[in-house]
Amino acid sequence: MTPLEDFDTAASTVTGLVSAVTDWRAPTACADWDVRAVVNHLAHGNAKVAFWAGAGPPAPDGDYLGASPVESFAASVLRARSVLTSPGLLTRKVTTPLGEVPGVFLVHMRVNEYVVHGWDIADATGASTDLLPDLAAGALEQWRSRFGSAPRQAGGPFGPEVAAPEGATAADRLAAFLGRRSVRN
């Protein structure tokens, strides 16, 4: 698949999870965030794409979901996709918090966020965490390459790796690598 096809697949899966949320206050594996906060984080990240691509102002912290979280999240995905499909974006350089990178990196960032936080939403809501096996395996490979054996501190965005359960799916292994523990156990 192309990076944009990966984006569409991941975005569709997460949008489906968001559409099925019945308890926006359910706790998640992200210690300080409930489901609404995780979805808001994803919508905020979608808004940041325009800034990083040089196509809009900075996206300040705040509520990106309003009174209609499902609709607001879906609209944020469409806006991000619109930016990501801008002519030439995938090959030109863009500036992110991780430095200057090819524009296609923005697509990979969104896919990885969707896979990881999709797991958080699925876990918190009781949905299957067997999400996007190929994309989850790819994200795990990218994160392993990025972090290597560098220590991670508890309380950071990615905690120390925890043991994945026996027979874990790719998404479960990714979540464990990023220090997440299921809130359902």
Coordinates of C-alpha atoms in Angstrom, one line a residue:
M1 CA 0.0 0.0 0.0
T2 CA 1.0 3.6 -0.5
P3 CA 1.5 5.9 2.6
L4 CA -1.8 7.6 1.8
E5 CA -3.6 4.3 1.6
D6 CA -2.1 3.4 5.0
F7 CA -3.4 6.8 6.3
D8 CA -6.9 6.0 4.9
T9 CA -7.0 2.6 6.4
A10 CA -5.8 3.7 9.8
A11 CA -8.0 6.8 9.8
S12 CA -11.0 4.7 8.9
T13 CA -10.4 2.2 11.6
V14 CA -10.0 4.8 14.3
T15 CA -13.0 6.8 13.0
G16 CA -15.0 3.6 13.4
L17 CA -13.7 3.2 17.0
V18 CA -14.5 6.8 17.8
S19 CA -18.0 6.4 16.3
A20 CA -18.7 3.5 18.6
V21 CA -17.7 5.3 21.9
T22 CA -20.4 5.3 24.5
D23 CA -18.4 6.4 27.5
W24 CA -16.2 9.3 26.7
R25 CA -14.9 9.3 30.3
A26 CA -13.6 5.7 30.3
P27 CA -10.0 5.5 31.5
T28 CA -7.3 4.6 29.0
A29 CA -3.8 3.2 29.1
C30 CA -2.6 6.8 28.8
A31 CA -2.6 7.4 32.5
D32 CA -3.9 11.0 32.6
W33 CA -6.3 10.7 29.6
D34 CA -9.8 9.4 29.3
V35 CA -11.2 8.3 25.9
R36 CA -12.3 11.9 25.1
A37 CA -8.8 13.2 25.8
V38 CA -7.2 10.6 23.6
V39 CA -9.6 11.4 20.7
N40 CA -9.0 15.1 21.3
H41 CA -5.2 14.5 21.2
L42 CA -5.7 12.8 17.8
A43 CA -7.8 15.7 16.5
H44 CA -5.2 18.1 17.7
G45 CA -2.5 16.2 15.9
N46 CA -4.6 16.3 12.8
A47 CA -4.8 20.1 13.1
K48 CA -1.0 20.3 13.5
V49 CA -0.5 18.7 10.1
A50 CA -1.4 21.9 8.3
F51 CA 1.1 23.9 10.4
W52 CA 3.9 21.4 9.9
A53 CA 3.1 21.3 6.2
G54 CA 3.3 25.1 6.0
A55 CA -0.3 25.3 5.1
G56 CA -1.8 26.9 8.2
P57 CA -1.2 28.6 11.6
P58 CA 0.0 26.8 14.7
A59 CA -2.7 24.6 16.3
P60 CA -3.0 25.7 19.9
D61 CA -3.8 23.3 22.7
G62 CA -7.5 23.1 23.5
D63 CA -10.8 21.3 22.8
Y64 CA -10.9 20.1 19.2
L65 CA -14.1 18.0 19.7
G66 CA -16.7 20.4 21.0
A67 CA -20.3 19.2 21.5
S68 CA -20.1 16.6 18.7
P69 CA -16.9 14.6 19.3
V70 CA -17.6 12.0 16.6
E71 CA -18.3 14.5 13.9
S72 CA -15.5 16.8 14.9
F73 CA -13.0 14.0 14.9
A74 CA -14.1 12.8 11.4
A75 CA -13.9 16.4 10.1
S76 CA -10.3 16.7 11.5
V77 CA -9.3 13.6 9.6
L78 CA -10.7 15.0 6.4
R79 CA -8.8 18.3 6.9
A80 CA -5.6 16.4 7.6
R81 CA -6.0 14.2 4.6
S82 CA -6.6 17.3 2.4
V83 CA -3.3 18.7 3.5
L84 CA -1.5 15.4 3.1
T85 CA -2.7 15.1 -0.5
S86 CA -1.5 18.6 -1.4
P87 CA 0.6 18.4 -4.6
G88 CA 4.3 17.8 -3.9
L89 CA 3.9 17.6 -0.1
L90 CA 5.1 14.0 0.2
T91 CA 8.5 14.8 -1.4
R92 CA 9.2 18.3 -0.2
K93 CA 10.8 19.1 3.2
V94 CA 8.6 20.0 6.2
T95 CA 9.6 21.1 9.7
T96 CA 8.2 19.0 12.6
P97 CA 9.2 18.8 16.3
L98 CA 11.5 16.0 15.2
G99 CA 13.3 18.3 12.7
E100 CA 13.2 18.8 9.0
V101 CA 11.9 15.7 7.2
P102 CA 10.3 14.7 3.9
G103 CA 6.5 15.5 3.9
V104 CA 5.7 11.8 3.7
F105 CA 6.9 11.6 7.3
L106 CA 3.7 13.5 8.3
V107 CA 1.7 10.7 6.9
H108 CA 3.7 8.1 8.8
M109 CA 3.3 10.2 12.0
R110 CA -0.5 10.2 11.6
V111 CA -0.6 6.5 10.8
N112 CA 1.5 5.6 13.9
E113 CA -0.6 7.9 16.1
Y114 CA -3.8 6.3 14.8
V115 CA -2.5 2.8 15.4
V116 CA -1.2 3.5 18.9
H117 CA -4.1 5.6 20.1
G118 CA -6.6 3.4 18.3
W119 CA -5.3 0.6 20.5
D120 CA -5.9 2.9 23.5
I121 CA -9.5 3.6 22.5
A122 CA -10.2 0.0 21.7
D123 CA -8.8 -1.2 25.0
A124 CA -10.7 1.4 26.9
T125 CA -14.0 0.7 25.2
G126 CA -13.8 -3.1 25.1
A127 CA -13.3 -3.3 21.4
S128 CA -10.8 -5.7 19.8
T129 CA -7.3 -4.5 20.1
D130 CA -6.3 -6.6 17.1
L131 CA -6.0 -3.5 15.0
L132 CA -4.3 -3.1 11.6
P133 CA -1.8 -5.9 12.0
D134 CA 0.5 -4.9 9.1
L135 CA 0.5 -1.2 10.1
A136 CA 0.9 -2.1 13.8
A137 CA 3.9 -4.3 12.9
G138 CA 5.4 -1.5 10.8
A139 CA 4.9 1.0 13.6
L140 CA 6.5 -1.3 16.1
E141 CA 9.5 -1.7 13.8
Q142 CA 9.7 2.1 13.4
W143 CA 9.5 2.8 17.2
R144 CA 12.0 0.0 18.0
S145 CA 14.4 1.7 15.5
R146 CA 13.8 5.1 17.0
F147 CA 14.1 4.2 20.7
G148 CA 16.5 1.3 20.4
S149 CA 17.5 0.4 23.9
A150 CA 17.4 3.9 25.3
P151 CA 15.7 4.1 28.7
R152 CA 12.2 5.7 28.9
Q153 CA 10.9 7.3 32.0
A154 CA 7.6 6.4 33.7
G155 CA 5.2 9.3 33.3
G156 CA 6.5 10.3 29.9
P157 CA 4.5 10.0 26.7
F158 CA 6.0 6.5 26.3
G159 CA 6.7 4.5 29.4
P160 CA 9.2 1.8 29.8
E161 CA 8.4 -1.4 27.8
V162 CA 6.1 -3.9 29.5
A163 CA 5.8 -7.6 28.7
A164 CA 3.3 -8.3 26.0
P165 CA 0.7 -11.0 26.8
E166 CA 1.3 -14.5 25.5
G167 CA 0.0 -14.7 21.9
A168 CA -0.2 -10.9 21.6
T169 CA -1.3 -9.3 18.4
A170 CA 1.0 -6.8 16.6
A171 CA -1.0 -3.9 18.1
D172 CA -0.8 -5.4 21.6
R173 CA 3.0 -5.8 21.1
L174 CA 3.3 -2.2 20.0
A175 CA 1.3 -1.0 23.0
A176 CA 3.5 -3.0 25.3
F177 CA 6.6 -1.7 23.7
L178 CA 5.4 1.8 24.3
G179 CA 4.7 1.0 28.0
R180 CA 0.9 0.6 27.8
R181 CA -1.0 -1.8 30.1
S182 CA -4.5 -2.7 29.3
V183 CA -7.1 -1.0 31.5
R184 CA -9.4 -4.0 31.1
N185 CA -7.2 -6.5 33.0

